[in-house]
Coordinates of C-alpha atoms in Angstrom, one line a residue:
P1 CA 6.5 14.3 33.3
E2 CA 2.9 13.8 33.7
V3 CA 1.1 14.8 30.2
K4 CA -2.4 15.7 30.0
K5 CA -5.0 13.4 28.5
F6 CA -8.0 14.2 26.3
V7 CA -10.3 16.6 27.2
S8 CA -14.0 17.1 26.0
W9 CA -12.9 19.5 23.0
D10 CA -10.4 16.8 21.7
Y11 CA -13.3 14.3 21.7
V12 CA -15.4 16.9 19.8
V13 CA -12.8 17.4 17.0
F14 CA -12.2 13.8 16.9
A15 CA -15.7 12.8 16.7
G16 CA -16.1 15.6 14.0
L17 CA -14.0 13.3 11.6
F18 CA -16.2 10.2 12.1
L19 CA -19.2 12.1 11.6
V20 CA -18.1 13.9 8.1
C21 CA -16.9 10.1 6.8
A22 CA -20.1 8.7 7.8
S23 CA -22.0 11.5 6.2
I24 CA -20.2 11.2 2.6
G25 CA -21.5 7.4 2.7
V26 CA -24.9 8.5 3.3
F27 CA -24.8 11.3 0.7
F28 CA -23.6 8.9 -2.1
A29 CA -26.1 6.4 -1.0
V30 CA -29.2 8.9 -1.5
K31 CA -27.5 10.3 -4.8
E32 CA -26.7 7.1 -6.4
R33 CA -29.8 5.1 -5.2
K34 CA -31.3 4.8 -8.7
K35 CA -28.2 3.2 -9.8
K36 CA -28.1 -0.4 -9.1
T37 CA -25.7 -2.1 -10.9
S38 CA -22.5 -3.7 -9.0
K39 CA -19.9 -2.1 -11.6
E40 CA -21.3 1.4 -10.3
F41 CA -21.0 0.3 -6.6
L42 CA -17.6 -1.2 -7.1
V43 CA -15.6 1.0 -9.7
G44 CA -17.6 4.3 -9.7
G45 CA -19.0 3.5 -13.3
K46 CA -15.6 4.3 -14.7
Q47 CA -16.6 8.0 -14.5
M48 CA -13.9 9.3 -11.9
T49 CA -11.8 12.1 -12.6
C50 CA -7.9 12.3 -11.7
G51 CA -8.3 14.8 -9.0
P52 CA -10.1 13.0 -6.4
I53 CA -8.4 9.6 -7.3
A54 CA -4.8 11.0 -6.8
F55 CA -6.0 12.2 -3.2
S56 CA -7.5 8.9 -2.5
L57 CA -4.5 6.9 -3.2
T58 CA -2.3 9.1 -1.4
S59 CA -4.6 8.8 1.8
S60 CA -4.9 4.9 1.3
F61 CA -1.4 4.3 1.3
M62 CA -0.3 7.0 3.8
S63 CA -1.9 5.2 6.7
A64 CA -1.6 5.8 10.7
V65 CA 1.4 3.5 10.1
T66 CA 3.4 6.7 8.3
V67 CA 1.7 9.2 10.9
L68 CA 2.9 7.5 13.7
G69 CA 5.8 5.0 12.6
T70 CA 7.9 7.4 10.1
P71 CA 8.6 10.0 12.6
S72 CA 9.6 7.8 15.4
E73 CA 11.9 6.0 12.6
V74 CA 13.7 9.0 11.9
Y75 CA 13.5 10.3 15.6
R76 CA 15.8 6.8 16.4
Y77 CA 17.3 6.1 13.2
G78 CA 18.0 9.4 11.3
A79 CA 16.5 10.9 8.4
S80 CA 17.7 8.3 5.8
F81 CA 13.8 7.4 5.4
V82 CA 13.9 10.3 3.0
L83 CA 15.3 8.2 0.2
F84 CA 11.9 6.9 0.0
F85 CA 11.3 10.0 -2.5
L86 CA 13.5 8.4 -4.9
S87 CA 11.6 4.7 -4.5
Y88 CA 7.9 6.3 -4.6
A89 CA 9.2 8.2 -8.1
L90 CA 10.3 4.9 -9.6
V91 CA 7.0 2.9 -8.5
I92 CA 4.8 5.5 -9.9
I93 CA 6.7 5.6 -13.2
F94 CA 6.9 1.6 -13.5
T95 CA 3.2 1.5 -12.4
A96 CA 1.6 4.2 -14.9
E97 CA 4.1 3.2 -17.8
L98 CA 4.2 -0.7 -17.5
F99 CA 1.3 -2.0 -15.4
L100 CA -1.6 0.1 -15.7
P101 CA -1.9 0.5 -19.5
V102 CA -2.6 -3.4 -19.8
F103 CA -5.0 -3.2 -16.9
Y104 CA -7.0 -0.3 -18.2
R105 CA -7.0 -1.5 -21.7
S106 CA -8.1 -5.0 -20.8
G107 CA -11.4 -3.7 -19.4
I108 CA -11.3 -5.6 -16.0
T109 CA -12.7 -4.9 -12.7
S110 CA -10.5 -7.1 -10.7
T111 CA -6.7 -7.2 -11.3
Y112 CA -6.8 -11.2 -10.9
E113 CA -9.2 -11.2 -13.9
Y114 CA -6.0 -10.5 -16.0
L115 CA -4.5 -13.7 -14.5
E116 CA -7.2 -15.9 -16.1
L117 CA -7.1 -13.9 -19.4
R118 CA -3.1 -14.5 -19.5
F119 CA -3.0 -17.9 -17.8
N120 CA -5.9 -19.5 -16.3
K121 CA -8.5 -20.3 -13.5
I122 CA -5.9 -22.0 -11.3
V123 CA -3.4 -19.0 -11.2
R124 CA -6.3 -16.5 -10.8
L125 CA -7.8 -18.6 -7.8
A126 CA -4.1 -18.9 -6.2
A127 CA -3.3 -14.9 -6.5
T128 CA -7.0 -14.3 -5.2
L129 CA -6.5 -15.9 -1.9
I130 CA -3.1 -14.6 -1.3
Y131 CA -4.4 -11.1 -1.8
I132 CA -7.1 -11.8 0.5
L133 CA -4.8 -13.0 3.3
Q134 CA -2.3 -10.2 2.9
T135 CA -4.9 -7.5 2.7
I136 CA -6.7 -8.6 6.2
L137 CA -3.3 -9.3 8.0
Y138 CA -2.1 -5.8 6.8
T139 CA -5.6 -4.0 7.7
G140 CA -5.4 -5.7 11.3
I141 CA -1.9 -3.8 11.6
V142 CA -3.4 -0.5 10.5
V143 CA -6.5 -0.5 12.8
Y144 CA -4.8 -1.8 16.0
A145 CA -1.3 0.1 16.0
P146 CA -2.8 3.8 16.1
S147 CA -5.3 2.5 18.8
L148 CA -2.8 1.1 20.9
A149 CA -0.2 4.0 20.7
L150 CA -3.0 6.6 21.4
N151 CA -4.5 4.6 24.1
Q152 CA -1.4 4.5 26.2
V153 CA -0.5 8.1 25.5
T154 CA -3.7 10.0 25.7
G155 CA -6.1 7.6 27.5
F156 CA -8.3 7.2 24.4
D157 CA -10.1 3.9 24.8
L158 CA -8.4 1.0 23.1
W159 CA -10.8 -1.3 22.0
G160 CA -13.5 1.6 21.5
S161 CA -11.4 3.2 18.8
V162 CA -10.8 -0.1 17.2
F163 CA -14.5 -1.1 16.9
A164 CA -15.3 3.0 15.9
T165 CA -12.8 2.6 13.0
G166 CA -14.2 -0.6 11.9
I167 CA -17.8 0.4 12.1
V168 CA -17.6 3.6 10.5
C169 CA -15.5 2.3 7.5
T170 CA -17.8 -0.7 6.8
F171 CA -21.0 1.8 7.2
Y172 CA -19.7 4.2 4.4
C173 CA -17.8 1.4 2.2
T174 CA -21.4 -0.2 2.3
L175 CA -23.5 2.4 1.8
G176 CA -21.7 4.6 -0.7
G177 CA -19.5 1.9 -2.6
L178 CA -16.3 3.2 -4.2
K179 CA -17.6 6.9 -4.8
A180 CA -17.9 7.2 -1.4
V181 CA -14.5 5.9 -0.3
V182 CA -12.5 8.0 -2.7
W183 CA -14.2 11.5 -1.8
T184 CA -13.8 10.1 1.9
D185 CA -10.4 9.8 1.4
A186 CA -9.9 12.9 -0.4
F187 CA -11.2 14.7 2.9
Q188 CA -8.9 12.6 5.1
M189 CA -5.9 13.4 3.1
I190 CA -6.8 17.0 3.8
V191 CA -6.9 16.2 7.7
M192 CA -3.8 14.5 7.6
V193 CA -1.9 17.4 6.0
V194 CA -3.4 19.8 8.2
G195 CA -2.5 17.7 11.4
F196 CA 1.0 17.4 10.2
T197 CA 1.2 21.2 9.6
T198 CA 0.0 22.0 12.9
V199 CA 2.5 19.8 14.7
L200 CA 5.3 21.3 12.5
I201 CA 4.6 24.8 13.1
R202 CA 4.2 24.3 17.0
G203 CA 7.0 22.3 17.5
T204 CA 9.2 24.2 15.4
T205 CA 8.3 27.6 17.1
L206 CA 9.0 26.0 20.5
N207 CA 12.2 24.5 19.6
G208 CA 13.8 28.1 18.1
G209 CA 12.7 27.8 14.5
S210 CA 13.6 25.4 11.7
A211 CA 17.4 26.7 11.4
K212 CA 17.9 25.6 15.3
V213 CA 16.0 22.3 14.5
W214 CA 18.4 21.7 11.5
E215 CA 21.3 22.3 13.9
V216 CA 20.3 20.3 16.7
A217 CA 19.5 17.1 14.1
Y218 CA 22.9 17.7 12.5
E219 CA 25.0 17.7 15.9
G220 CA 22.8 14.3 16.4
A221 CA 23.9 12.6 13.4
R222 CA 20.2 12.5 12.2
L223 CA 21.1 14.1 8.9
N224 CA 23.3 11.4 7.7
V225 CA 21.3 10.3 4.8
F226 CA 23.5 8.9 2.0
D227 CA 25.2 5.4 3.7
F228 CA 26.2 3.6 0.4
D229 CA 27.2 0.3 2.3
V230 CA 26.1 -2.5 0.0
D231 CA 25.7 -5.1 3.0
P232 CA 22.0 -6.4 2.6
L233 CA 21.7 -7.0 6.2
R234 CA 21.9 -3.7 7.2
R235 CA 18.7 -2.2 7.8
H236 CA 18.5 0.9 6.0
T237 CA 21.2 2.1 3.7
F238 CA 20.7 4.0 0.3
W239 CA 20.3 0.6 -1.4
T240 CA 18.1 -1.1 0.7
I241 CA 15.7 1.7 0.6
V242 CA 16.1 2.7 -3.1
I243 CA 16.0 -1.1 -4.4
G244 CA 14.3 -2.8 -1.6
G245 CA 11.6 -0.1 -1.1
T246 CA 10.9 0.1 -4.7
F247 CA 10.1 -3.5 -4.8
T248 CA 8.2 -3.4 -1.6
W249 CA 5.9 -0.3 -3.0
L250 CA 5.6 -1.6 -6.7
G251 CA 3.8 -4.7 -4.9
L252 CA 1.6 -2.1 -3.0
Y253 CA 1.0 0.3 -6.2
G254 CA 2.0 -1.7 -9.4
V255 CA -0.3 -4.9 -9.3
N256 CA -2.2 -4.3 -5.8
Q257 CA -6.1 -4.3 -6.1
S258 CA -6.7 -1.2 -4.2
T259 CA -4.8 0.9 -6.3
I260 CA -5.6 -0.4 -9.7
Q261 CA -9.4 -0.4 -8.9
R262 CA -9.2 3.3 -8.3
C263 CA -7.2 3.9 -11.5
I264 CA -9.5 1.9 -13.7
S265 CA -12.4 4.1 -12.1
C266 CA -11.2 6.9 -14.1
K267 CA -12.8 8.1 -17.2
S268 CA -9.9 7.7 -19.4
E269 CA -6.3 6.0 -19.5
K270 CA -4.8 9.5 -19.5
H271 CA -7.0 10.5 -16.2
A272 CA -5.7 7.3 -14.6
K273 CA -2.1 7.9 -15.2
L274 CA -2.5 11.7 -14.4
A275 CA -4.1 10.6 -11.0
L276 CA -0.8 8.7 -10.3
Y277 CA 1.4 11.4 -10.9
L278 CA -0.4 14.1 -8.8
N279 CA -0.7 11.1 -6.2
L280 CA 3.3 11.2 -6.3
L281 CA 3.1 14.8 -4.9
G282 CA 0.9 13.9 -2.3
L283 CA 3.2 10.9 -1.2
W284 CA 6.4 13.6 -1.4
T285 CA 4.4 16.0 0.8
V286 CA 3.4 13.6 3.7
L287 CA 6.8 12.0 3.7
A288 CA 8.6 15.4 3.9
C289 CA 6.0 16.2 6.9
A290 CA 6.5 13.0 8.6
V291 CA 10.5 13.1 8.4
F292 CA 10.5 16.9 9.4
C293 CA 8.1 15.9 12.3
G294 CA 10.5 13.0 13.4
L295 CA 13.6 15.9 13.6
V296 CA 11.5 18.3 15.4
M297 CA 10.9 15.8 17.8
Y298 CA 14.3 14.9 18.1
S299 CA 15.2 18.6 18.7
H300 CA 12.7 18.8 21.4
Y301 CA 13.6 15.6 23.3
K302 CA 17.7 15.6 22.7
S303 CA 18.3 15.6 26.2
C304 CA 15.5 13.8 27.7
D305 CA 14.5 10.7 25.5
P306 CA 10.7 9.7 26.8
W307 CA 11.4 6.1 25.5
T308 CA 14.7 5.3 27.3
A309 CA 13.6 6.9 30.3
E310 CA 10.4 4.7 30.0
F311 CA 7.7 7.4 30.1
I312 CA 6.4 5.6 27.1
S313 CA 6.3 1.8 26.6
A314 CA 6.9 1.7 22.7
P315 CA 8.8 4.0 20.0
D316 CA 5.2 4.1 18.1
Q317 CA 3.8 6.3 20.9
L318 CA 6.5 9.0 20.6
M319 CA 4.6 10.9 18.1
P320 CA 1.4 10.9 19.9
Y321 CA 3.2 11.7 23.4
F322 CA 5.0 14.8 21.7
V323 CA 1.7 16.1 20.4
M324 CA 0.0 15.7 24.0
D325 CA 3.2 17.6 25.6
I326 CA 3.5 20.4 23.2
F327 CA -0.4 21.2 22.7
S328 CA -1.0 20.8 26.7
S329 CA -2.4 24.1 27.0
M330 CA -4.4 24.0 23.8
P331 CA -7.7 22.1 24.1
G332 CA -8.9 20.6 20.7
V333 CA -5.4 20.4 19.0
P334 CA -4.4 17.0 20.1
G335 CA -7.9 15.9 18.8
L336 CA -6.8 17.1 15.7
F337 CA -4.0 15.3 15.4
V338 CA -5.7 12.2 16.5
A339 CA -8.0 13.2 13.6
C340 CA -4.9 13.1 11.2
A341 CA -3.6 9.7 12.5
F342 CA -7.2 8.1 12.2
S343 CA -7.7 9.6 8.8
G344 CA -4.7 7.4 7.5
T345 CA -6.3 4.6 9.3
L346 CA -10.0 5.1 7.9
S347 CA -8.9 5.9 4.3
T348 CA -6.7 2.6 4.3
V349 CA -9.2 0.4 6.0
A350 CA -12.0 1.5 3.7
A351 CA -9.9 0.9 0.5
S352 CA -9.0 -2.6 1.9
I353 CA -12.8 -3.4 2.3
N354 CA -13.6 -2.1 -0.9
A355 CA -10.8 -4.0 -2.8
L356 CA -11.6 -7.3 -0.7
A357 CA -15.3 -7.0 -1.7
T358 CA -14.5 -6.3 -5.2
V359 CA -12.0 -9.3 -5.5
T360 CA -14.1 -11.7 -3.8
F361 CA -17.2 -10.7 -6.1
E362 CA -15.4 -10.7 -9.3
D363 CA -13.1 -14.0 -8.8
L364 CA -15.3 -16.1 -6.6
V365 CA -18.9 -15.3 -6.4
K366 CA -19.3 -14.4 -10.2
K367 CA -17.3 -17.8 -10.9
G368 CA -19.6 -20.1 -9.0
F369 CA -23.0 -17.9 -9.9
P370 CA -22.5 -16.5 -13.1
N371 CA -26.2 -15.7 -13.6
L372 CA -27.0 -13.1 -10.9
S373 CA -29.1 -10.3 -11.3
E374 CA -27.9 -6.8 -11.0
K375 CA -29.9 -6.2 -8.2
M376 CA -28.7 -9.4 -6.1
S377 CA -24.8 -8.8 -7.3
T378 CA -25.1 -5.4 -5.7
W379 CA -26.8 -6.8 -2.5
I380 CA -23.8 -9.4 -2.4
S381 CA -21.2 -6.8 -2.8
K382 CA -22.5 -4.8 -0.1
G383 CA -22.8 -7.9 2.2
L384 CA -19.2 -8.7 1.4
C385 CA -18.3 -5.1 2.4
V386 CA -19.9 -5.9 6.1
L387 CA -18.4 -9.1 6.2
Y388 CA -14.7 -7.8 5.5
G389 CA -15.4 -4.9 7.8
V390 CA -15.9 -7.4 10.7
L391 CA -13.1 -9.6 9.6
C392 CA -10.4 -6.6 9.4
T393 CA -11.7 -5.4 12.7
S394 CA -11.3 -8.9 14.4
M395 CA -7.9 -9.0 12.9
A396 CA -6.6 -6.2 14.8
A397 CA -6.4 -8.5 18.2
A398 CA -3.7 -10.6 16.1
A399 CA -1.9 -7.4 15.4
S400 CA -0.4 -7.0 19.2
L401 CA 2.1 -9.7 18.3
M402 CA 3.6 -8.0 15.3
G403 CA 5.9 -5.5 16.9
G404 CA 7.0 -2.1 15.4
V405 CA 4.2 -0.9 12.9
V406 CA 6.4 0.5 10.0
Q407 CA 8.4 -2.8 9.9
A408 CA 5.4 -5.1 10.4
S409 CA 3.5 -3.6 7.7
L410 CA 6.0 -3.3 5.0
S411 CA 7.3 -7.0 6.1
I412 CA 3.8 -8.3 5.6
H413 CA 3.4 -6.2 1.9
G414 CA 7.0 -7.6 1.0
M415 CA 6.2 -11.5 1.7
C416 CA 3.0 -11.4 -0.1
G417 CA 3.5 -8.3 -2.6
G418 CA 6.8 -9.3 -3.7
P419 CA 5.7 -13.0 -5.2
M420 CA 2.5 -11.3 -6.7
L421 CA 4.4 -8.6 -8.3
G422 CA 6.6 -11.4 -9.9
L423 CA 3.6 -13.2 -11.0
F424 CA 2.4 -10.1 -12.7
T425 CA 5.6 -9.3 -14.1
L426 CA 5.9 -12.7 -15.6
G427 CA 2.6 -12.3 -17.8
I428 CA 3.0 -8.8 -18.8
V429 CA 6.6 -8.6 -19.7
F430 CA 7.4 -12.2 -20.7
P431 CA 5.0 -13.7 -23.5
C432 CA 6.9 -17.0 -23.4
A433 CA 5.6 -17.4 -19.7
N434 CA 2.9 -20.3 -19.6
W435 CA 0.7 -21.0 -16.6
K436 CA 2.7 -23.9 -15.3
G437 CA 5.6 -21.5 -14.8
A438 CA 3.5 -18.8 -13.4
M439 CA 2.0 -21.4 -10.7
G440 CA 5.3 -22.7 -10.1
G441 CA 6.8 -19.5 -9.8
L442 CA 4.1 -18.1 -7.4
L443 CA 4.7 -20.9 -5.2
A444 CA 8.5 -20.6 -5.1
G445 CA 8.4 -16.8 -4.4
I446 CA 6.1 -17.3 -1.6
T447 CA 8.1 -20.0 -0.1
I448 CA 11.3 -18.0 -0.5
A449 CA 9.7 -14.3 0.9
F450 CA 8.1 -16.4 4.0
W451 CA 11.1 -18.5 4.7
A452 CA 13.0 -15.3 5.0
G453 CA 10.1 -13.0 6.8
T454 CA 9.5 -15.9 9.3
G455 CA 13.0 -16.6 10.4
A456 CA 13.7 -12.8 10.8
F457 CA 10.3 -12.5 13.0
I458 CA 11.7 -15.5 15.2
Y459 CA 15.2 -14.8 15.1
P460 CA 15.7 -10.8 15.0
A461 CA 18.8 -9.5 13.3
P462 CA 21.9 -8.7 15.7
P463 CA 22.0 -5.3 17.1
T464 CA 25.1 -4.4 15.1
K465 CA 23.1 -4.4 12.0
S466 CA 20.2 -1.9 13.3
I467 CA 21.6 0.0 15.8
P468 CA 19.3 3.2 16.5
L469 CA 21.3 6.4 17.1
Q470 CA 22.2 7.8 20.4
L471 CA 19.3 8.7 22.5
L472 CA 20.2 10.9 25.9
T473 CA 18.2 11.1 29.4
L474 CA 20.4 13.4 31.0
N475 CA 18.1 16.0 31.7
C476 CA 15.0 13.6 32.5
T477 CA 13.9 12.6 36.3
L478 CA 14.0 8.8 36.2
A479 CA 11.8 7.1 38.8
N480 CA 13.8 4.5 40.7
S481 CA 16.8 4.6 38.5
T482 CA 19.2 3.4 41.0
E483 CA 17.0 0.2 41.7
A484 CA 16.2 -0.5 38.0
L485 CA 20.0 -0.5 37.0
I486 CA 21.0 -2.8 40.1
T487 CA 18.3 -5.2 38.9
A488 CA 19.4 -5.0 35.3
A489 CA 22.9 -5.8 36.4
A490 CA 22.0 -8.5 38.7
A491 CA 19.9 -10.4 36.0
P492 CA 21.9 -13.4 34.5
T493 CA 22.1 -13.1 30.4
A494 CA 22.4 -16.6 28.6
A495 CA 23.3 -16.4 25.2
P496 CA 20.5 -17.5 23.2
D497 CA 20.7 -20.4 20.5
R498 CA 20.7 -19.2 17.2
P499 CA 20.9 -21.3 14.0
L500 CA 23.6 -21.1 11.0
L501 CA 21.3 -18.7 8.9
A502 CA 20.2 -16.5 11.6
D503 CA 23.1 -13.9 11.3
T504 CA 23.1 -14.4 7.4
W505 CA 19.6 -15.1 5.7
Y506 CA 17.5 -14.3 8.7
S507 CA 18.9 -11.0 9.0
L508 CA 18.2 -9.6 5.9
S509 CA 16.8 -6.3 5.5
Y510 CA 13.2 -6.5 5.7
L511 CA 12.7 -4.0 2.7
Y512 CA 14.4 -6.9 0.7
F513 CA 11.6 -9.3 1.3
S514 CA 9.5 -8.1 -1.4
A515 CA 12.7 -8.2 -3.9
I516 CA 13.5 -11.8 -3.2
G517 CA 9.7 -12.9 -3.6
C518 CA 9.5 -11.1 -6.7
L519 CA 12.9 -12.3 -8.4
G520 CA 12.4 -16.0 -7.1
C521 CA 8.9 -16.1 -8.6
A522 CA 10.1 -14.7 -11.9
I523 CA 13.1 -16.6 -12.4
T524 CA 11.5 -19.9 -11.3
G525 CA 8.5 -19.3 -13.4
L526 CA 10.8 -18.7 -16.7
L527 CA 12.7 -21.8 -15.7
I528 CA 9.4 -24.0 -15.5
S529 CA 8.2 -22.3 -18.6
F530 CA 11.2 -23.3 -20.7
L531 CA 11.3 -27.0 -19.5
T532 CA 7.6 -27.4 -20.0
G533 CA 7.0 -25.5 -23.4
P534 CA 6.9 -21.8 -23.5
N535 CA 3.8 -20.1 -24.6
K536 CA 3.8 -18.9 -28.5
G537 CA 3.6 -15.2 -28.8
E538 CA 1.1 -15.3 -31.7
D539 CA -1.4 -17.3 -29.3
I540 CA -1.2 -14.4 -26.7
P541 CA -3.6 -11.2 -27.4
P542 CA -1.1 -8.0 -27.7
V543 CA -3.7 -6.3 -25.3
L544 CA -2.1 -8.7 -22.3
I545 CA 1.5 -7.9 -23.1
Q546 CA 3.4 -4.4 -22.6
P547 CA 6.3 -4.4 -25.2
V548 CA 8.8 -3.0 -22.8
C549 CA 11.5 -3.4 -25.5
N550 CA 9.8 -0.7 -27.7
L551 CA 11.7 1.8 -25.3
L552 CA 14.9 0.0 -25.2
C553 CA 15.4 -0.7 -29.0
F554 CA 13.4 2.3 -30.5
W555 CA 16.1 2.6 -33.5
S556 CA 15.7 -1.0 -34.9
G557 CA 12.1 -2.1 -36.1
R558 CA 13.4 -5.7 -36.4
L559 CA 15.0 -5.9 -33.2
K560 CA 11.8 -4.7 -31.8
A561 CA 9.8 -7.4 -33.3
L562 CA 12.3 -10.2 -32.6
L563 CA 11.9 -9.0 -28.9
W564 CA 7.9 -9.2 -29.1
C565 CA 8.7 -13.1 -29.1
G566 CA 5.7 -13.4 -31.9
V567 CA 3.2 -11.2 -30.3
L568 CA 1.4 -9.2 -32.8
H569 CA 2.0 -5.7 -31.7
D570 CA 2.2 -4.6 -35.4
S571 CA -0.7 -6.1 -37.1
R572 CA -2.9 -3.8 -38.6
E573 CA -6.4 -5.3 -37.9
V574 CA -7.0 -7.2 -34.7
D575 CA -10.2 -9.1 -34.3
L576 CA -10.7 -8.4 -30.3
E577 CA -13.6 -10.7 -29.6
K578 CA -11.8 -13.8 -30.9
S579 CA -8.1 -12.6 -29.7
L580 CA -9.4 -12.2 -26.0
P581 CA -10.1 -15.1 -24.3
K582 CA -14.1 -15.8 -23.8
V583 CA -14.0 -14.9 -20.2
T584 CA -13.9 -11.3 -21.0
A585 CA -16.8 -11.4 -23.2
N586 CA -18.8 -13.5 -20.7
Q587 CA -18.1 -11.4 -17.6
T588 CA -19.0 -8.0 -19.5
G589 CA -22.4 -9.3 -20.0
T590 CA -24.4 -9.4 -23.4
G591 CA -22.8 -9.3 -26.7
D592 CA -23.9 -5.6 -27.6
T593 CA -22.7 -4.5 -23.9
F594 CA -19.2 -6.1 -24.7
K595 CA -19.2 -4.3 -28.4
N596 CA -19.9 -1.1 -26.6
S597 CA -17.4 -1.9 -24.0
I598 CA -14.7 -2.2 -26.8
K599 CA -15.7 0.7 -29.0
R600 CA -15.2 2.8 -26.1
Q601 CA -11.8 1.4 -25.2
F602 CA -10.5 0.9 -28.6
P603 CA -11.2 3.9 -30.9
G604 CA -11.9 2.9 -34.4
Y605 CA -13.8 -0.2 -33.6
N606 CA -16.6 -1.3 -36.3
P607 CA -19.2 -3.7 -34.2
E608 CA -20.4 -4.9 -37.5
E609 CA -17.2 -6.1 -38.8
K610 CA -15.5 -7.0 -35.3
L611 CA -12.5 -5.3 -36.3
C612 CA -10.2 -2.3 -34.9
T613 CA -7.7 -0.6 -37.0
N614 CA -4.7 0.0 -34.9

């Protein structure tokens, strides 16, 4: 059936979103105009509270990929996606208790500063370059996918929306810095939830209420959530989602600059942890909305699937098609949903631009030009925001080759984020790991993950491992259906040549790319470290290691001390300026500034004696 396109009221609502976001950037540019430091611009002066940071984290990682892709996944494959509830919980616990304390107490701005403190400059540079590549690739998908889906369904101009997204994000990132990004994300999170709620209420009402939706979903096998098949080649099972999903999202949350930059901008470590746990509630809320939207959509199209009937050209267009269908008589409401989808896009792109600018400035620019004035540093940071805004928008053109948005985005994060997770795990958990092990492990992890990911892209898994559930077109009016069937039957089908690994290694579930990259990096790194001579624990500052064994061996002080591998976690007095490598003192600024920052981070520090009672 012919679905109406956008009308003037839809454009008004949608334009309102962009206007509010740009206004927030202007507001913080005016309000903070007297604060010229790059630290204020990039990490908000470390004065943020947990509330806006929690909203910002949820909004940044629940992008348009979630708004458009997750309901489509549930519609086609069933509600097993809801098992990400468990993955998200595990990810937040590991991030808050394992990774965040080390990053926060180290007093760093870029997560990759940690790698130089723990290993050396070479490891830091390699990780920085991989992160930049990963983020630009991912951001291209986040910009392009919703623009394409909305263009083909609503008639909204494709490249107009791509460039509008890039320009507005670059504008408020460059003007307002991190504070503008965080507060804009909080606003966009509210828009996302309102958009989802509106669709849910209208869709549920049209389909006979929530009980009827649930009944239809059950009859269509959409509620078969718990599949305990251990076959790693199956696309979505309990194990692939809980284990593979945890590794994938931990690479996104635990060691990703976008997340950690927000957390370390909090006024205290307690606020940072609280922001993460509040963010978990936000993740669950958006996931529940997206999954239930998929079930409502299935109930609506149970006997006439628009994709099979070729009313749309890709599964990612299902959600906008559904919205234009059910709100055809309500001008302005489709514009609200489009604003919902683009809220996810804007927040993710803004987070990426801000994080890329921070990483490049801290890890590359300051290394080459250590004596920059604060004013020049701030202008360079703003220039980097503009540069990455242009790059991320341009990358959207390449995203058209990536396939389904959910799988493409999580595959990129898995291939790059998994080895990075392994690298930070080596540094934070294993005191014996040395820089040679870290570098060798990173290269091994990247090689393994990209080998599997590239193979899966060239040779897709056989249909038996990822069969969508049944979709019907009984009540559809199919144009030229007989002719199409005859054409399809007449076309010769030749069996494609597939290498030996195509049905095994290359068919691995995309959620395991991160796990194999992480484990490959960690195992290889430990082996190389032992072969080349492991680090001595007493040479490593305790602030750079998280003693995980304290949780597992709480009953035995002697056993804990043994598993610390020589790291002086129990020393009563630690000379912090001597124990941390010189890079920290140099990057923090003058000696007095360093003393003040240490005093703030470590209660009990005496700047005269340079001692801190633990």
